[in-house]
Short mmCIF file of C-alpha atoms in Angstrom, two decimals:
data_model
loop_
_atom_site.label_atom_id
_atom_site.label_comp_id
_atom_site.label_asym_id
_atom_site.label_seq_id
_atom_site.Cartn_x
_atom_site.Cartn_y
_atom_site.Cartn_z
CA MET A 5 117.06 40.63 156.97
CA GLN A 6 118.25 39.55 153.51
CA ALA A 7 116.29 42.39 151.89
CA LEU A 8 117.92 44.87 154.26
CA MET A 9 121.38 43.60 153.43
CA MET A 10 120.64 43.74 149.72
CA LYS A 11 119.57 47.39 150.06
CA ARG A 12 122.75 48.26 151.93
CA ASN A 13 124.88 46.62 149.26
CA ARG A 14 122.94 48.37 146.51
CA LEU A 15 123.57 51.77 148.06
CA ARG A 16 127.32 51.18 147.78
CA GLU A 17 127.02 50.96 144.01
CA PRO A 18 127.63 54.32 142.30
CA GLU A 19 124.53 54.05 140.10
CA ALA A 20 122.33 53.35 143.11
CA GLN A 21 123.74 56.31 145.00
CA THR A 22 123.20 58.55 141.99
CA LEU A 23 119.59 57.43 141.85
CA GLU A 24 119.18 58.14 145.58
CA ASP A 25 120.71 61.61 145.16
CA CYS A 26 118.34 62.35 142.26
CA ALA A 27 115.31 61.32 144.26
CA CYS A 28 116.38 63.48 147.19
CA LEU A 29 117.12 66.46 144.95
CA VAL A 30 113.72 66.18 143.25
CA PHE A 31 112.07 66.11 146.66
CA LEU A 32 114.00 69.16 147.85
CA GLU A 33 113.48 71.20 144.67
CA SER A 34 109.94 70.20 143.67
CA GLU A 35 108.11 68.87 146.68
CA LEU A 36 109.55 70.27 149.91
CA ALA A 37 107.56 73.52 150.02
CA ARG A 38 104.26 71.74 149.55
CA PHE A 39 105.27 68.92 151.89
CA ALA A 40 106.30 71.35 154.66
CA ALA A 41 103.10 73.38 154.47
CA GLY A 42 100.88 72.52 157.42
CA ARG A 43 103.46 70.31 159.13
CA GLU A 44 105.35 71.13 162.30
CA PRO A 45 108.76 72.55 161.37
CA GLU A 46 110.50 70.18 163.80
CA ARG A 47 109.03 67.19 162.00
CA VAL A 48 110.10 68.52 158.61
CA VAL A 49 113.62 69.17 159.91
CA ALA A 50 113.81 65.59 161.23
CA ILE A 51 112.75 64.26 157.82
CA LEU A 52 115.27 66.48 156.07
CA ARG A 53 118.03 65.15 158.35
CA ARG A 54 117.20 61.62 157.24
CA THR A 55 117.11 62.74 153.62
CA TRP A 56 120.48 64.43 153.97
CA ARG A 57 122.06 61.29 155.43
CA LYS A 58 120.98 59.34 152.37
CA MET A 59 122.81 61.70 150.01
CA SER A 60 126.40 61.55 148.82
CA GLU A 61 128.71 64.52 149.25
CA THR A 62 128.17 65.35 145.57
CA GLY A 63 124.42 65.27 146.03
CA ARG A 64 124.67 67.45 149.15
CA ARG A 65 126.76 70.05 147.32
CA ARG A 66 124.23 70.13 144.52
CA ALA A 67 121.37 70.43 147.04
CA LEU A 68 122.93 73.57 148.44
CA THR A 69 122.73 75.22 145.01
CA LEU A 70 119.03 74.51 144.41
CA ARG A 71 116.67 77.42 143.96
CA ILE A 72 114.13 76.81 146.67
CA ASP A 73 111.86 79.16 148.58
CA ARG A 74 113.10 80.89 151.73
CA THR A 75 111.08 78.73 154.14
CA SER A 76 112.41 75.54 152.56
CA ARG A 77 115.95 76.93 152.62
CA ASP A 78 115.58 77.78 156.33
CA LEU A 79 114.32 74.28 157.13
CA LEU A 80 117.16 72.67 155.17
CA GLU A 81 119.74 74.85 156.90
CA GLN A 82 118.33 73.84 160.28
CA ALA A 83 118.48 70.18 159.28
CA ILE A 84 122.14 70.27 158.21
CA ARG A 85 123.35 72.46 161.08
CA PRO A 86 125.68 70.46 163.35
#
């Protein structure tokens, strides 16, 4: 429980959130296409939803400007659709 609380507190720190955003952006830009290949789209969308929740508004805005392939873009758009 203590480790969980420490993680929550860490994510409130700006530097920690920036690091989280960077990790998510790298995944989206560099790894998503390969990760999604051969996986059920519904599973990938669920994972992208969790990834999106981890990101700050700044990170999310940046993610929407990434140059990613069409399939990855479609999956991301499904994940962030309300």
